Short mmCIF file of C-alpha atoms in Angstrom, two decimals:
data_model
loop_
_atom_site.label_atom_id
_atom_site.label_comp_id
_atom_site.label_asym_id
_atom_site.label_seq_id
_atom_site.Cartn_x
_atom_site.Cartn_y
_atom_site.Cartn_z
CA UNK L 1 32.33 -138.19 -6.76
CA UNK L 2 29.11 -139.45 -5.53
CA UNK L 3 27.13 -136.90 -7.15
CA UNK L 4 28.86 -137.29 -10.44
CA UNK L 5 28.35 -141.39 -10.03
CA UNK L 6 24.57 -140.18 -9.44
CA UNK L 7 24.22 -138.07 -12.19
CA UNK L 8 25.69 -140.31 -14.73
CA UNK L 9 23.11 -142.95 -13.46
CA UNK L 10 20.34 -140.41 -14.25
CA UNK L 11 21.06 -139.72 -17.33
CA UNK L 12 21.51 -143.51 -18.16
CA UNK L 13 18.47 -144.59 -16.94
CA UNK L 14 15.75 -146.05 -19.04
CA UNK L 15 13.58 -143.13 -17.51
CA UNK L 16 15.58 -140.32 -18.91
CA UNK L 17 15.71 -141.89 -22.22
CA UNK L 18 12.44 -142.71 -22.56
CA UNK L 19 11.78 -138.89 -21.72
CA UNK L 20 14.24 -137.61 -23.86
CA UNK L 21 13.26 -140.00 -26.99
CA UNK L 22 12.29 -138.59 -30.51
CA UNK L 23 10.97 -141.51 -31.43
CA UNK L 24 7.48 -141.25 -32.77
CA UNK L 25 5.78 -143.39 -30.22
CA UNK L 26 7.66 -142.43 -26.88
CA UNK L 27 5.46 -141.56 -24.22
CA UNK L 28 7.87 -138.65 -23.14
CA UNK L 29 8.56 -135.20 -24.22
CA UNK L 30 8.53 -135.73 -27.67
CA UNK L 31 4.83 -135.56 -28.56
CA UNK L 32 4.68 -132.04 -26.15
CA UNK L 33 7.90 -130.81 -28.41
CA UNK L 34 5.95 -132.03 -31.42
CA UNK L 35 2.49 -130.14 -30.43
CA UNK L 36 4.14 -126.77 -29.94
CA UNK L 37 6.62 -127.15 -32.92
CA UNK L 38 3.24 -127.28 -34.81
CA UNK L 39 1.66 -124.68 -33.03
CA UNK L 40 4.70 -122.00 -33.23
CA UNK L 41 4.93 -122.87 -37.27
CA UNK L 42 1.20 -122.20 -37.56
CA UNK L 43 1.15 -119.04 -35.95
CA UNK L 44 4.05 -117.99 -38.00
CA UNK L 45 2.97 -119.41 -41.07
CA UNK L 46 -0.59 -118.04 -40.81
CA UNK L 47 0.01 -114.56 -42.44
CA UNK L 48 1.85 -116.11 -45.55
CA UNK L 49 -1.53 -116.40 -47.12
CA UNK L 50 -1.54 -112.92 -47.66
CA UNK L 51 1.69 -112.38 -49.22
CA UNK L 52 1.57 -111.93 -53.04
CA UNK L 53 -1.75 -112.88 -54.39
CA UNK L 54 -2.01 -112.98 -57.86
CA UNK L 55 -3.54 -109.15 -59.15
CA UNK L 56 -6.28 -110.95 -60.67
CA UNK L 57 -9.23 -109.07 -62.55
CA UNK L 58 -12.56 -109.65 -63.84
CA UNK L 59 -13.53 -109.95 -67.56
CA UNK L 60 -16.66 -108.71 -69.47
CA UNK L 61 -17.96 -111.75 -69.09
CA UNK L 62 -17.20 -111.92 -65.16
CA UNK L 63 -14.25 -114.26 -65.40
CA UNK L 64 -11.16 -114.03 -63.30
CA UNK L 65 -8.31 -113.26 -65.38
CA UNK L 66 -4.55 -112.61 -64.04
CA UNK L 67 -3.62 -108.92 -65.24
CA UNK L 68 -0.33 -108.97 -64.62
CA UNK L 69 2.56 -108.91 -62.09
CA UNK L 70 1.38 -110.35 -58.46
CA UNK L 71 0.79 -107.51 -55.53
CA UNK L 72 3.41 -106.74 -53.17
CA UNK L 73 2.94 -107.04 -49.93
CA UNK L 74 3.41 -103.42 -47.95
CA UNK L 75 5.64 -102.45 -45.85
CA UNK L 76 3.34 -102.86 -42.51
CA UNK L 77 2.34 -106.26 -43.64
CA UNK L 78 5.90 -107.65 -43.80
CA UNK L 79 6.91 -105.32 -40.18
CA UNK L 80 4.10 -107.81 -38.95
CA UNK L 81 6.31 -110.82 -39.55
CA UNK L 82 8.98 -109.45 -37.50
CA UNK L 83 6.42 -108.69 -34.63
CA UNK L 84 5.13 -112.30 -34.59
CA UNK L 85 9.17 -113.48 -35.06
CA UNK L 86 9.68 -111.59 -31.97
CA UNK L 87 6.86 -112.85 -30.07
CA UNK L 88 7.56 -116.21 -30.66
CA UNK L 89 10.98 -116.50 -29.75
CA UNK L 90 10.12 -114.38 -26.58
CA UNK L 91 8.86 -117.66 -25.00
CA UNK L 92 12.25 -119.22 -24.84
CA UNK L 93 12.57 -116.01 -22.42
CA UNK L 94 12.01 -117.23 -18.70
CA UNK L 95 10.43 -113.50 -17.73
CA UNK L 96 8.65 -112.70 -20.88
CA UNK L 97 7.23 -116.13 -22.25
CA UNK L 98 7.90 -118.06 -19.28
CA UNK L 99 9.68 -120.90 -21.19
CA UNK L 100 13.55 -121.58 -21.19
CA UNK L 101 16.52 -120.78 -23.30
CA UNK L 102 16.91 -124.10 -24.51
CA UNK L 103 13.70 -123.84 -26.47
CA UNK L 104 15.46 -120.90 -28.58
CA UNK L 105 16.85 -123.02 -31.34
CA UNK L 106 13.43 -124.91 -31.20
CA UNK L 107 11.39 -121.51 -32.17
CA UNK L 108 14.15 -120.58 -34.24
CA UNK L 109 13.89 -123.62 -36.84
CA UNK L 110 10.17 -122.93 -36.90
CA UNK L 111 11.45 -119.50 -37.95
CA UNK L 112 13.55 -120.84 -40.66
CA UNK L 113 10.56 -122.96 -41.77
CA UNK L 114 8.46 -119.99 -42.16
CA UNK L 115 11.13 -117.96 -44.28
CA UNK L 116 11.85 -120.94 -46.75
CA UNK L 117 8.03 -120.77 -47.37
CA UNK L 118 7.92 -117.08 -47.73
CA UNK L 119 10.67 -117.42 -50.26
CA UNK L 120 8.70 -120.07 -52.02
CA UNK L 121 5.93 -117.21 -52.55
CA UNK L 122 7.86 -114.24 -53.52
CA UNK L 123 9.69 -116.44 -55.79
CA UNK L 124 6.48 -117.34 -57.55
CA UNK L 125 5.48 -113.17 -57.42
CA UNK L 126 8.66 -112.82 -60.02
CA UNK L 127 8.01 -111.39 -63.31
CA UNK L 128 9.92 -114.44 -64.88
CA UNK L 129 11.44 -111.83 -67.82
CA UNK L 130 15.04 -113.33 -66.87
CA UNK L 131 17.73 -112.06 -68.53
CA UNK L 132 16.37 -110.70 -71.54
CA UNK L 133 13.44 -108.56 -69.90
CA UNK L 134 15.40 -106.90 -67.51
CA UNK L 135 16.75 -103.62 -69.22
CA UNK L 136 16.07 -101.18 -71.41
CA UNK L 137 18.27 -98.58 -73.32
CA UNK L 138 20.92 -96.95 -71.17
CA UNK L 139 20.64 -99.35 -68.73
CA UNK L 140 17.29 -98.16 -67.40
CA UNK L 141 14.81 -100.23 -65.73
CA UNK L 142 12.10 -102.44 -67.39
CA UNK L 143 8.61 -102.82 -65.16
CA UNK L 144 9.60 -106.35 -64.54
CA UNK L 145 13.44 -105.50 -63.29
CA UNK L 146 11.19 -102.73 -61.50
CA UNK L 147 8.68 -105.08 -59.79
CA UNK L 148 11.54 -107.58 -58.96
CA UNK L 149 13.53 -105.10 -57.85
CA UNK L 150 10.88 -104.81 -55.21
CA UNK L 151 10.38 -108.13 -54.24
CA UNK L 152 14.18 -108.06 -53.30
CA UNK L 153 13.73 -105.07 -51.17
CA UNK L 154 10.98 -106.93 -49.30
CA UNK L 155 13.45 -110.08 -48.54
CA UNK L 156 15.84 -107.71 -47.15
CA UNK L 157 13.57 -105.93 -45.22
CA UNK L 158 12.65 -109.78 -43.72
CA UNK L 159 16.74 -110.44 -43.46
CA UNK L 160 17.25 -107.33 -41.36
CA UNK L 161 14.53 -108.47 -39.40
CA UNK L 162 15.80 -111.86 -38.75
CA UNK L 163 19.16 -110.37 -38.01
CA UNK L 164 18.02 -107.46 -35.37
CA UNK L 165 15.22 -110.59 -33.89
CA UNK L 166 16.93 -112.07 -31.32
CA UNK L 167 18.95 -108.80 -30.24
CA UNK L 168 15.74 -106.70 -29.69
CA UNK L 169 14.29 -110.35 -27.74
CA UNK L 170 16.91 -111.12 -25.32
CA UNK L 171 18.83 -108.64 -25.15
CA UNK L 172 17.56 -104.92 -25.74
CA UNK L 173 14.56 -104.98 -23.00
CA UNK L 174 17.27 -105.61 -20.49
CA UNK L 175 19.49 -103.30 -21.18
CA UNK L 176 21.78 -101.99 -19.39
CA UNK L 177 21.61 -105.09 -17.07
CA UNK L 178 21.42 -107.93 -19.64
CA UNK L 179 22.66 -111.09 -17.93
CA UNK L 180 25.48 -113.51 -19.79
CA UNK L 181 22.78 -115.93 -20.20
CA UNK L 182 20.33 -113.32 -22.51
CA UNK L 183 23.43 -112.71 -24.51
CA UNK L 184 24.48 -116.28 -25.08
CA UNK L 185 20.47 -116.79 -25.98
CA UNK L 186 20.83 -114.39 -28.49
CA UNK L 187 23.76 -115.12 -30.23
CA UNK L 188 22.00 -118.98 -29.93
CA UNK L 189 19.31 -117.78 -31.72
CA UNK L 190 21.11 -115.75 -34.58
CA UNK L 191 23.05 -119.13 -35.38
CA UNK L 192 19.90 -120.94 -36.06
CA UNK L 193 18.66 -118.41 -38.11
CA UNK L 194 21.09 -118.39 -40.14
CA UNK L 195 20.16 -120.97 -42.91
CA UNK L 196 16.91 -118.71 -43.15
CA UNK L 197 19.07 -115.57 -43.90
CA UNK L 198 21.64 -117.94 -46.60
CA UNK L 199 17.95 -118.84 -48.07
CA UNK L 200 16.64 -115.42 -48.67
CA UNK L 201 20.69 -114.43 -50.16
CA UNK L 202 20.51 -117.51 -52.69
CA UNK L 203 17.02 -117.07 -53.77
CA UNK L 204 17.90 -113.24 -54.73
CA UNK L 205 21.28 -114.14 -56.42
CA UNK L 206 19.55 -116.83 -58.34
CA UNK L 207 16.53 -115.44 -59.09
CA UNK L 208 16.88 -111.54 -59.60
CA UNK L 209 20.93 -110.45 -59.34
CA UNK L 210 22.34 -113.48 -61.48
CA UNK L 211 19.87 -112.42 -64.27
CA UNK L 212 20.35 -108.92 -64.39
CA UNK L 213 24.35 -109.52 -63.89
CA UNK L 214 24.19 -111.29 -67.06
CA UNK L 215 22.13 -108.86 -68.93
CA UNK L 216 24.54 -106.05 -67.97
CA UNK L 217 27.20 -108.21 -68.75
CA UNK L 218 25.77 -108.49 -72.27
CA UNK L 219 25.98 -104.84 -73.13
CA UNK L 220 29.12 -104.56 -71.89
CA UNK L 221 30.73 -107.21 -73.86
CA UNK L 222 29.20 -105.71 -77.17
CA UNK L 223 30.69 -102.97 -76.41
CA UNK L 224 34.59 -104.39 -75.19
CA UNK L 225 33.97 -106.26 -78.77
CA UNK L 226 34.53 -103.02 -80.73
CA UNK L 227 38.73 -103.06 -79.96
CA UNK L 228 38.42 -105.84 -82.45
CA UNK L 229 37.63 -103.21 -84.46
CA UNK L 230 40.93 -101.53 -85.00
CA UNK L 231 41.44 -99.72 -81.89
CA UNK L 232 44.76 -100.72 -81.16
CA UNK L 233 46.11 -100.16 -84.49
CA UNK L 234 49.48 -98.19 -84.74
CA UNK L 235 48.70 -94.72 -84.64
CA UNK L 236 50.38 -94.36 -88.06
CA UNK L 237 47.34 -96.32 -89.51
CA UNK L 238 45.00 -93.73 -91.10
CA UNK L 239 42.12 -92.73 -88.70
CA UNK L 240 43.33 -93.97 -85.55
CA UNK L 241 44.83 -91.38 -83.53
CA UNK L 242 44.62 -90.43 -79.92
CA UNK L 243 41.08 -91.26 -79.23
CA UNK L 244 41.12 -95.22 -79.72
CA UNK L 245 43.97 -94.71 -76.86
CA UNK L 246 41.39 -94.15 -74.65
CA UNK L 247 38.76 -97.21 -75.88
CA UNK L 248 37.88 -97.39 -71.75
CA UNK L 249 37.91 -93.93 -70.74
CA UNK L 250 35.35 -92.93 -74.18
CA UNK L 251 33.49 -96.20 -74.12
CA UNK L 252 33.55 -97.99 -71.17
CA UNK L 253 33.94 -95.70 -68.15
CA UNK L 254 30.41 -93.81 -68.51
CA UNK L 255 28.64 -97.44 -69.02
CA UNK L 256 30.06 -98.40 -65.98
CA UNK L 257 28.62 -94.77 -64.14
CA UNK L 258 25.39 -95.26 -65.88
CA UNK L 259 25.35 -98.19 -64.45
CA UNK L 260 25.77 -97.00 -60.74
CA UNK L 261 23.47 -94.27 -60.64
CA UNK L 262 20.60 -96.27 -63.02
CA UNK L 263 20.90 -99.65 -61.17
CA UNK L 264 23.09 -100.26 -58.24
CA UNK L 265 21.86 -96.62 -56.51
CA UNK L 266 17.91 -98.56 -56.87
CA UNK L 267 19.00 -101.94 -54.84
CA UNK L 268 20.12 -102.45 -51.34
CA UNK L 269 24.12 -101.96 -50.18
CA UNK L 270 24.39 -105.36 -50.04
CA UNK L 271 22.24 -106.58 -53.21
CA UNK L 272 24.23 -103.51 -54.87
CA UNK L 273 27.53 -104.65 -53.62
CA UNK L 274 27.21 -108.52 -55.55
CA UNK L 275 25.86 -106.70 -58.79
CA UNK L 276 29.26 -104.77 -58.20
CA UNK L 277 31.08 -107.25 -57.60
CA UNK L 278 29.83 -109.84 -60.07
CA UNK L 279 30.12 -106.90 -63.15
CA UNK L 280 33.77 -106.44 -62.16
CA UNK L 281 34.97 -110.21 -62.01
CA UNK L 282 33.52 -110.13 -65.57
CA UNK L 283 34.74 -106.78 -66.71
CA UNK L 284 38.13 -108.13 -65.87
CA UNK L 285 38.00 -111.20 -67.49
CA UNK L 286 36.04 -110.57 -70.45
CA UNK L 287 38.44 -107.34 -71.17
CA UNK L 288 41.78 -109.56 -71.08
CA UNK L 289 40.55 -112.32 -72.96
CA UNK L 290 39.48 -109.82 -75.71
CA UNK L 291 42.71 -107.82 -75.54
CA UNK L 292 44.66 -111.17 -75.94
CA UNK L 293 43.20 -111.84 -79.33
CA UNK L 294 44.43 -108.53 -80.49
CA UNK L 295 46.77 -108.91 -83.12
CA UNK L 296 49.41 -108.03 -84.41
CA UNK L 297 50.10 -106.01 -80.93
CA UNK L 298 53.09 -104.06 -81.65
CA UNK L 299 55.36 -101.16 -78.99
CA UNK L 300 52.35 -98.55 -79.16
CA UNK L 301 49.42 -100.91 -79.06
CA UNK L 302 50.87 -102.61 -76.37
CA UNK L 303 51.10 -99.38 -74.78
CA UNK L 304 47.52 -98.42 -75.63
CA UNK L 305 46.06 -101.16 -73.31
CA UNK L 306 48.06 -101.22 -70.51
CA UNK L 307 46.61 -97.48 -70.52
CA UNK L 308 43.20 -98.93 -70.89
CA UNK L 309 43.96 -101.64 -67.98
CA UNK L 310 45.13 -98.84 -65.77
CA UNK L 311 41.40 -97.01 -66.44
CA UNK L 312 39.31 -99.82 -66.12
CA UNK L 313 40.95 -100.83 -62.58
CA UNK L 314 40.31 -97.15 -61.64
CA UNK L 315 36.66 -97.45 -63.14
CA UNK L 316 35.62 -100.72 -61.17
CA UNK L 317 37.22 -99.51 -57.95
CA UNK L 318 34.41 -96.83 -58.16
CA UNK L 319 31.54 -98.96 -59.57
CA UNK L 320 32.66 -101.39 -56.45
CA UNK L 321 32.64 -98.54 -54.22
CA UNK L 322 29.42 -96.94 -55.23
CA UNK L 323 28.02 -100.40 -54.33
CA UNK L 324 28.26 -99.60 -50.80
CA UNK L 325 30.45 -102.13 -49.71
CA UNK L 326 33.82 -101.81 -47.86
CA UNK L 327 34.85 -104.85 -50.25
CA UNK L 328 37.67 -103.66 -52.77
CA UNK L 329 38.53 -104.44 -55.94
CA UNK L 330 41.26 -106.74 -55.12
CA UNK L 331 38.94 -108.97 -53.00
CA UNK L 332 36.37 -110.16 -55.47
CA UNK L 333 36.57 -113.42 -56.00
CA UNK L 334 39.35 -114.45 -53.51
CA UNK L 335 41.62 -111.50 -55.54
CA UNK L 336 41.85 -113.75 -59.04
CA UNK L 337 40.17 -111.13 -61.37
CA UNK L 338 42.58 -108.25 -60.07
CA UNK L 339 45.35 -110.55 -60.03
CA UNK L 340 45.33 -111.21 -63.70
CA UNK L 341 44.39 -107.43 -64.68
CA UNK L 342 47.81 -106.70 -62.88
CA UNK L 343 49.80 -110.09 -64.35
CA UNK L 344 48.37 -109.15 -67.97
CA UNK L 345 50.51 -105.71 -67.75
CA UNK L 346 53.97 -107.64 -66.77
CA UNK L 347 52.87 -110.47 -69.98
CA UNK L 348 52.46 -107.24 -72.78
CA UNK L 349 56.25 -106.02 -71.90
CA UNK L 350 58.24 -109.70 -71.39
CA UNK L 351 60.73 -109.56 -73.51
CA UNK L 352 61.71 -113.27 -73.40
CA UNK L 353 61.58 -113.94 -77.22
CA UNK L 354 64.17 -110.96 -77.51
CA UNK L 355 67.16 -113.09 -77.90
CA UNK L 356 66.96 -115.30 -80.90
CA UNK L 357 69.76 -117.68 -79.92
CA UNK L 358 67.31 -119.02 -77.75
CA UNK L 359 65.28 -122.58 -78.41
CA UNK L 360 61.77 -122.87 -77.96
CA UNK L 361 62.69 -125.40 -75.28
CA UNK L 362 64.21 -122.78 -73.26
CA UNK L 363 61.94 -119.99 -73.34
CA UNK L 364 58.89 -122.04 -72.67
CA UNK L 365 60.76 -122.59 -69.30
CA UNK L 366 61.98 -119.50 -68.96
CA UNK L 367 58.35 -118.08 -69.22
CA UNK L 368 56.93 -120.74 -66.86
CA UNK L 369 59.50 -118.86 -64.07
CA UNK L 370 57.76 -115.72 -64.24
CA UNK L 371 56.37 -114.72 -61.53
CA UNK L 372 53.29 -113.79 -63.41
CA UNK L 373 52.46 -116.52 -65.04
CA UNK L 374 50.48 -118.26 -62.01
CA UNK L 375 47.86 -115.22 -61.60
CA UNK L 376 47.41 -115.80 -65.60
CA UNK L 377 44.72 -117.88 -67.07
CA UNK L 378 46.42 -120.83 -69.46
CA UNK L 379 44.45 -119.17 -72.71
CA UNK L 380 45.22 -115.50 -71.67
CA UNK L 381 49.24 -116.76 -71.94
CA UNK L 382 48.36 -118.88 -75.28
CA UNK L 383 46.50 -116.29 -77.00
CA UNK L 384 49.12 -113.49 -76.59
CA UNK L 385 51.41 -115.52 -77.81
CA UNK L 386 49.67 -115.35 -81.29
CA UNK L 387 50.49 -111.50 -81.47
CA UNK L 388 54.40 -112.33 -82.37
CA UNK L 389 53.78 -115.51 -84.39
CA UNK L 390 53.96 -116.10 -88.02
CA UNK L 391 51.06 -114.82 -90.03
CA UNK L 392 50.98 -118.67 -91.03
CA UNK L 393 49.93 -119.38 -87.33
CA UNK L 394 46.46 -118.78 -87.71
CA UNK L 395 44.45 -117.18 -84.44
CA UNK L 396 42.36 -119.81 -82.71
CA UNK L 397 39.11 -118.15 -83.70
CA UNK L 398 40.00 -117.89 -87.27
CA UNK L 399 40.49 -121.74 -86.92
CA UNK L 400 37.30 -122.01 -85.43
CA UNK L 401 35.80 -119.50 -88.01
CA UNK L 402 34.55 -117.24 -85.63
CA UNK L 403 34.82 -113.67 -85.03
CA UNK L 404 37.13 -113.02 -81.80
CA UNK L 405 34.46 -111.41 -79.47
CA UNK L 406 32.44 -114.97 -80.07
CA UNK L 407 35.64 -117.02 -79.39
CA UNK L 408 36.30 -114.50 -75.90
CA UNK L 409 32.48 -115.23 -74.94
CA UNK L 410 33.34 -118.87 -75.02
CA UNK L 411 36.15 -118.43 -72.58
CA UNK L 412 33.96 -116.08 -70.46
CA UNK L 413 30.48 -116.40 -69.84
CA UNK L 414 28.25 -113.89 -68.78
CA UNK L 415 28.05 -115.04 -65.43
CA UNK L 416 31.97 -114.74 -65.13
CA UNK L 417 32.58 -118.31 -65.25
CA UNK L 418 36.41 -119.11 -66.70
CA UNK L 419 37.61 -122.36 -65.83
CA UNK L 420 34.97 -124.46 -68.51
CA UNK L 421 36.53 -122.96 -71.53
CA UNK L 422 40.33 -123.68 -70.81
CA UNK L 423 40.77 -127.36 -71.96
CA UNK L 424 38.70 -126.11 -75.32
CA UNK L 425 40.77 -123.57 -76.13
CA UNK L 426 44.25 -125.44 -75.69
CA UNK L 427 42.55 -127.98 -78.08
CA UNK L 428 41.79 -125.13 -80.41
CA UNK L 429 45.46 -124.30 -80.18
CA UNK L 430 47.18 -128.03 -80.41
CA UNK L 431 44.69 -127.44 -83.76
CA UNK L 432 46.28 -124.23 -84.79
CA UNK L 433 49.78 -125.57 -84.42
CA UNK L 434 49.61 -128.68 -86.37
CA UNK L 435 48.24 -127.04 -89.15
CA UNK L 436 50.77 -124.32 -89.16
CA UNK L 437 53.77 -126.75 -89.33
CA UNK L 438 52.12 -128.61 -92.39
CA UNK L 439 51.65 -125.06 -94.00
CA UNK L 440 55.47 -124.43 -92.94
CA UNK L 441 57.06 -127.51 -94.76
CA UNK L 442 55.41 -126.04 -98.08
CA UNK L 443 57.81 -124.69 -100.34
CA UNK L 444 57.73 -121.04 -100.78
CA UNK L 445 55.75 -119.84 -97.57
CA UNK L 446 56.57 -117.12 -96.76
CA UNK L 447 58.43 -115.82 -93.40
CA UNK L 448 57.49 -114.09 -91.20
CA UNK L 449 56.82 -113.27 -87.10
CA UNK L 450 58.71 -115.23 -85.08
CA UNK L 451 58.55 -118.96 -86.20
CA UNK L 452 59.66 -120.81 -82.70
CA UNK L 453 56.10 -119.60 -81.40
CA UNK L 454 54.25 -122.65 -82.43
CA UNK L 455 56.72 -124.57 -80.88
CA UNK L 456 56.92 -122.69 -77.19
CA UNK L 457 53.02 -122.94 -77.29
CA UNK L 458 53.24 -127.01 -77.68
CA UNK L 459 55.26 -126.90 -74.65
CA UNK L 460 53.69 -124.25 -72.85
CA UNK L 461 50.27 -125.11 -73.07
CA UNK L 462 50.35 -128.64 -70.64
CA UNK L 463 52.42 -127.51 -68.12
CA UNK L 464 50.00 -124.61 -68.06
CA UNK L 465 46.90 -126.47 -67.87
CA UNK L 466 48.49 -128.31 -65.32
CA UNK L 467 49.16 -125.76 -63.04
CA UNK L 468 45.98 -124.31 -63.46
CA UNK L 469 44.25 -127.92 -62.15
CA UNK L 470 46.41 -128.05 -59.41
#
């Protein structure tokens, strides 16, 4: 008790905190912290000057002139950075550096200093072609995707570093006798590292992955837009046979292998693995809101693309895979994409409108019980709806005048974005409903589809919404 009362005093004593103070003009510690802080940051910092110079070139007239893409560092000249990482945090070691283990997180946020500047640099070295630059035809590599595709191979050559760091400091030269307190240095160290290694993952997303995710994601939505095209036409219809039963297997499936051998195979597993991953959630989305547009979808269409769901779930399983990650399909994005690609095949065989007794009233609820309905996007639901309505119930995109792969890329965006484009469409459909019950009350119209859709949507389409927010 005595050495407890004793200890307490200590540590409220006007000495301690004046030792212990961060203030600017304390007479303790601080300024010592403050000198090496400096110090550790400048030796780390020091070799940054190096790291992608502009390739610049002199002129006839002896001018400098920049000739194109910045250098790349080599492969020894970023292994240096994880030999002067290393070094540094060895003197929080007490038998290597002589310092203590409480100074790791110290070293380690001059670390993280050091990486947000080198991201600075390479992030400057980009080619800046964005999404537009990026590919070529068959989804082949331009120089600038090449050259950035580079630059991202460099940052995770400086992740793994930072990850294997403070392993191969406290813990490796000690092996097999590595005491608890090495261990709990190490895994000290990793934790303050770790805003460095979420820096170097956004600044690749944003800058390279996001880019060239939405440039693949163009291609493949030009092609998804030719099923507007009659695919899913009764096979009676002249010139649509068993072919256009297979729209993913002929013209989607060896897109998405092209893809994996000409761009996924060139980055690293986990770079790779979000290009996957990020192509799928769109795939998915882009594919169903497409599909839902199709009209009028009758037994065999209907059968035609839950054929065509079947082989694009069994084509992104494989593009995911051959992204090297363990990640499935049904785990991208918390599960919602694959949740809907499975929901969309229940929604093409509900047979809810089958019994005509029935009001609007009651099958809008009846619908809102299915179990379905809740892994469904509100405008996936809406849309569909359209395929059984009354040829006076004009689709939402001929409302809006607009061909239906324009109308799907406003519900989707190339990034795989969904939720902005809900509230829109519903208002597009409120749109398409009060003009069909003005064309309705004309005399003569004629009759056809079933005419309590425009009703079920009006009731549908807020409880939907609703759900959806919540």
């Amino acid at each position: 008790t005595a050495s407890s009362s004793l200890t307490s005093a200590i540590f409220q004593s006007s000495e301690w905190k004046t030792l212990t103070s961060n203030s600017e003009e304390a007479s303790g510690l601080y300024p010592l912290q403050r000198a090496f802080v400096e110090a550790c940051t400048e030796r780390l910092c020091k070799p940054l000057q190096y790291m992608f110079p502009e390739n610049i070139a002199l002129d006839d007239d002896g001018v400098p002139v920049n000739t194109g893409l910045s250098l790349l560092p080599s492969k020894y000249d970023v292994q240096r950075f994880d030999e002067n990482i290393r070094q540094e945090l060895s003197l929080a070691d007490p038998k290597e550096g002589g310092g203590e283990f409480t100074a790791v997180t110290m070293i380690a946020e001059c670390v993280v200093d050091m990486v947000s500047q080198f991201c600075d640099r390479a992030r400057n070295a980009l080619s800046g072609s964005g999404d537009d630059g990026y590919l070529k035809d068959e989804f082949t590599l331009t120089e600038s995707l090449q050259h950035d595709r580079k630059v991202a191979a460099i940052m995770y050559t400086l992740q793994t570093y930072l990850r294997s760091g403070p392993e191969k400091t406290f813990i490796a030269p000690y092996r097999p006798s590595a005491s608890p307190q090495h261990e709990e240095a190490a895994e000290m160290c990793l934790t303050a590292l770790q805003p460095a290694l979420d820096e170097i993952d956004d600044m690749v997303t944003e800058v390279i992955l996001d880019p060239l995710c939405r440039a693949v994601n163009r291609r493949l939505a030009d092609v998804m837009a030719t099923m507007h095209l009659g695919v899913y036409m009764d096979n009676s219809a002249e010139g649509f046979g068993e072919d256009h039963a297979a729209f993913v297997q002929n013209k989607m499936s060896p897109m998405y292998e092209t893809i994996a051998g000409n761009i996924l195979s060139k980055f690293p597993p986990p770079y790779a693995s979000i290009i996957a991953s990020k192509i799928s959630a769109f795939s998915i989305y882009a594919f169903v809101s497409n599909a839902a547009l199709v009209r009028p979808l009758g037994e065999s269409a209907r059968l035609h693309i839950t054929q065509d769901l079947a082989d694009l779930e069994l084509s992104l399983e494989q593009l995911v895979a051959k992204g090297g990650s363990s990640t499935h399909l049904s785990e991208i994005s918390n599960g919602k994409p694959y949740a809907e690609l499975r929901g969309v095949r229940q929604m093409l065989f509900w047979n809810g409108l089958d019994v005509k007794s029935k009001s609007s009233q009651e099958i809008a609820k009846a619908l809102l019980r299915e179990s379905w309905v809740r892994d469904l996007r509100p405008s996936t639901i809406i849309h569909y709806m359209f395929s059984v309505a009354p040829t006076l119930l004009s689709s939402p995109h001929h409302t809006k005048r607009v061909k239906a792969e324009e109308y799907a890329e406003k519900l989707v965006t190339l990034d795989g974005s969904v939720d902005h484009g809900e509230e829109d469409a519903w208002m597009v459909t409120m749109s398409c409903c009060d003009a069909y019950q003005q064309r309705a009350t004309s005399a003569g119209a004629a009759r056809d589809g079933d005419e309590r859709i425009a009703q079920i949507l009006l009731s549908l389409g807020p409880e939907l919404l609703r759900r959806r927010r919540h």
